[in-house]
Amino acid sequence: MTDNKKSGLLVVVSGPAGSGKGTVLSSLMQDDDYRYSVSATTRGPRPGEIDGVNYHFLTREAFEARIAAGEMLEYTEYCGNYYGTPKREAEEVLRNGYNLLLEIEVAGAANVKRLYPDAVLIMLLPPSFTVQEARLRGRGTETEEKILARLAQTREEIPHVTEYDYVIYNYDGRADEAVADIRAIVRAERAALCRNADAATRYFQ
Ligand code: 5GP
């Protein structure tokens, strides 16, 4: 049960293509204590993506206006498009005591940590680069060029793992273990003394 007196935990999950982020996060979202932050982006919707559910799809002008108005908690330009976390929704969710999941790339994660040192950064990885490559090819949905671009991106992103608090591996057919690991991290972090320094005062309230 969510404790209404305590604000929620800001949880950032990053992971390269083929890490199984989608599966792991949608499983976490079955849990009542978690909310997913719907990002804004200037990239066009992919087949099946719904505005307001997968992303808030915005024009460049609209996105830049939101940046100028200070409405983005963080944002970045990635592969030629803006991606950002709407601030108002995020703060409201945290105030209401829910854990807020941000699924963002490494530059955004570093920005979040700078602005909110309390945030917990989790890197979700395939077991190895070789397995990642096999997963991307196994999907059979992308061109060779796209696969190579994603693998090149991965080579740049992985060294940033040192900026994260936790690393979790998503083994083939064992996504439920990765989900359980994230739940365990969030439970432990919420109980950490650094987030409960006022425990004595609260106790007598
Ligand atoms: P895609 O276009 O494949 O949905 O996302 C591309 C990358 O953008 C992914 O690595 C995803 O984690 C990241 N991303 C999605 N939303 C945000 C956001 O709000 N902020 C940042 N910094 N990255 C995001």
Short mmCIF file of N, CA and C in Angstrom, two decimals, residues 11-15 18-29 31 34 101 120-127 135 166-187:
data_model
loop_
_atom_site.label_atom_id
_atom_site.label_comp_id
_atom_site.label_asym_id
_atom_site.label_seq_id
_atom_site.Cartn_x
_atom_site.Cartn_y
_atom_site.Cartn_z
N VAL A 11 12.16 6.81 -10.23
CA VAL A 11 12.96 5.67 -10.69
C VAL A 11 13.22 5.81 -12.19
N VAL A 12 14.48 5.89 -12.54
CA VAL A 12 14.85 6.00 -13.94
C VAL A 12 15.32 4.64 -14.43
N VAL A 13 14.75 4.16 -15.53
CA VAL A 13 15.22 2.91 -16.13
C VAL A 13 15.71 3.20 -17.54
N SER A 14 16.95 2.86 -17.80
CA SER A 14 17.50 2.97 -19.14
C SER A 14 17.95 1.59 -19.58
N GLY A 15 18.03 1.43 -20.89
CA GLY A 15 18.51 0.14 -21.40
C GLY A 15 18.59 0.20 -22.90
N GLY A 18 16.73 -4.09 -27.18
CA GLY A 18 16.93 -5.52 -26.96
C GLY A 18 17.12 -5.86 -25.49
N SER A 19 17.02 -4.85 -24.62
CA SER A 19 17.18 -5.14 -23.19
C SER A 19 15.88 -5.66 -22.58
N GLY A 20 14.79 -5.49 -23.33
CA GLY A 20 13.50 -5.96 -22.82
C GLY A 20 12.83 -4.97 -21.88
N LYS A 21 13.21 -3.69 -22.03
CA LYS A 21 12.62 -2.63 -21.19
C LYS A 21 11.09 -2.63 -21.22
N GLY A 22 10.57 -2.75 -22.44
CA GLY A 22 9.11 -2.68 -22.60
C GLY A 22 8.40 -3.73 -21.77
N THR A 23 8.86 -4.97 -21.88
CA THR A 23 8.24 -6.09 -21.15
C THR A 23 8.36 -5.88 -19.65
N VAL A 24 9.57 -5.51 -19.22
CA VAL A 24 9.82 -5.36 -17.78
C VAL A 24 8.98 -4.22 -17.20
N LEU A 25 8.95 -3.09 -17.91
CA LEU A 25 8.21 -1.95 -17.37
C LEU A 25 6.70 -2.19 -17.39
N SER A 26 6.20 -2.85 -18.44
CA SER A 26 4.74 -3.05 -18.44
C SER A 26 4.34 -4.03 -17.34
N SER A 27 5.24 -4.94 -17.00
CA SER A 27 4.95 -5.84 -15.89
C SER A 27 4.96 -5.07 -14.55
N LEU A 28 5.91 -4.18 -14.39
CA LEU A 28 5.96 -3.36 -13.17
C LEU A 28 4.70 -2.51 -13.01
N MET A 29 4.18 -2.07 -14.16
CA MET A 29 3.03 -1.18 -14.12
C MET A 29 1.75 -1.87 -13.65
N ASP A 31 1.60 -3.15 -10.96
CA ASP A 31 1.66 -2.87 -9.53
C ASP A 31 1.03 -1.50 -9.25
N TYR A 34 3.00 2.00 -8.74
CA TYR A 34 3.84 2.58 -9.79
C TYR A 34 3.02 3.36 -10.82
N LEU A 101 8.07 5.94 -12.79
CA LEU A 101 9.05 5.30 -13.68
C LEU A 101 9.31 6.17 -14.90
N VAL A 120 16.59 7.28 -8.28
CA VAL A 120 17.34 6.01 -8.35
C VAL A 120 17.47 5.63 -9.82
N LEU A 121 18.71 5.44 -10.26
CA LEU A 121 18.98 5.15 -11.67
C LEU A 121 19.31 3.68 -11.87
N ILE A 122 18.53 3.02 -12.70
CA ILE A 122 18.72 1.59 -12.95
C ILE A 122 19.02 1.36 -14.43
N MET A 123 20.08 0.63 -14.69
CA MET A 123 20.42 0.26 -16.08
C MET A 123 20.02 -1.20 -16.29
N LEU A 124 19.16 -1.42 -17.27
CA LEU A 124 18.73 -2.78 -17.60
C LEU A 124 19.50 -3.23 -18.84
N LEU A 125 20.19 -4.35 -18.71
CA LEU A 125 21.04 -4.81 -19.82
C LEU A 125 20.69 -6.22 -20.27
N PRO A 126 20.86 -6.48 -21.58
CA PRO A 126 20.85 -7.88 -22.00
C PRO A 126 22.07 -8.55 -21.36
N PRO A 127 22.13 -9.89 -21.31
CA PRO A 127 23.26 -10.54 -20.63
C PRO A 127 24.62 -10.17 -21.23
N ARG A 135 19.28 -10.94 -30.23
CA ARG A 135 17.88 -10.56 -30.01
C ARG A 135 17.39 -9.60 -31.10
N TYR A 166 22.25 1.15 -10.06
CA TYR A 166 22.08 -0.31 -10.11
C TYR A 166 22.16 -0.81 -11.55
N VAL A 167 22.65 -2.03 -11.72
CA VAL A 167 22.68 -2.69 -13.02
C VAL A 167 21.94 -4.01 -12.89
N ILE A 168 20.99 -4.22 -13.80
CA ILE A 168 20.21 -5.47 -13.78
C ILE A 168 20.31 -6.12 -15.15
N TYR A 169 20.48 -7.45 -15.15
CA TYR A 169 20.55 -8.17 -16.42
C TYR A 169 19.21 -8.85 -16.68
N ASN A 170 18.78 -8.76 -17.91
CA ASN A 170 17.53 -9.41 -18.30
C ASN A 170 17.87 -10.64 -19.14
N TYR A 171 17.90 -11.80 -18.47
CA TYR A 171 18.27 -13.05 -19.14
C TYR A 171 17.10 -13.57 -19.98
N ASP A 172 17.44 -14.33 -21.03
CA ASP A 172 16.41 -14.88 -21.92
C ASP A 172 15.36 -15.64 -21.13
N GLY A 173 14.11 -15.28 -21.34
CA GLY A 173 12.99 -15.99 -20.71
C GLY A 173 12.87 -15.77 -19.22
N ARG A 174 13.62 -14.80 -18.67
CA ARG A 174 13.58 -14.59 -17.21
C ARG A 174 13.31 -13.13 -16.85
N ALA A 175 12.45 -12.50 -17.66
CA ALA A 175 12.12 -11.09 -17.41
C ALA A 175 11.51 -10.90 -16.02
N ASP A 176 10.82 -11.96 -15.53
CA ASP A 176 10.20 -11.84 -14.20
C ASP A 176 11.24 -11.61 -13.10
N GLU A 177 12.46 -12.13 -13.31
CA GLU A 177 13.53 -11.90 -12.32
C GLU A 177 13.97 -10.44 -12.34
N ALA A 178 14.06 -9.85 -13.54
CA ALA A 178 14.44 -8.45 -13.64
C ALA A 178 13.37 -7.57 -12.98
N VAL A 179 12.10 -7.94 -13.16
CA VAL A 179 11.01 -7.19 -12.54
C VAL A 179 11.12 -7.28 -11.01
N ALA A 180 11.37 -8.49 -10.53
CA ALA A 180 11.49 -8.69 -9.08
C ALA A 180 12.67 -7.90 -8.53
N ASP A 181 13.77 -7.84 -9.28
CA ASP A 181 14.94 -7.07 -8.84
C ASP A 181 14.58 -5.59 -8.70
N ILE A 182 13.88 -5.06 -9.67
CA ILE A 182 13.52 -3.63 -9.60
C ILE A 182 12.60 -3.38 -8.41
N ARG A 183 11.63 -4.27 -8.21
CA ARG A 183 10.73 -4.10 -7.05
C ARG A 183 11.53 -4.11 -5.74
N ALA A 184 12.52 -5.02 -5.67
CA ALA A 184 13.32 -5.14 -4.45
C ALA A 184 14.14 -3.86 -4.22
N ILE A 185 14.71 -3.34 -5.29
CA ILE A 185 15.51 -2.11 -5.18
C ILE A 185 14.62 -0.96 -4.68
N VAL A 186 13.44 -0.84 -5.27
CA VAL A 186 12.55 0.26 -4.90
C VAL A 186 12.10 0.13 -3.44
N ARG A 187 11.79 -1.08 -3.02
CA ARG A 187 11.39 -1.28 -1.61
C ARG A 187 12.52 -0.88 -0.67
#
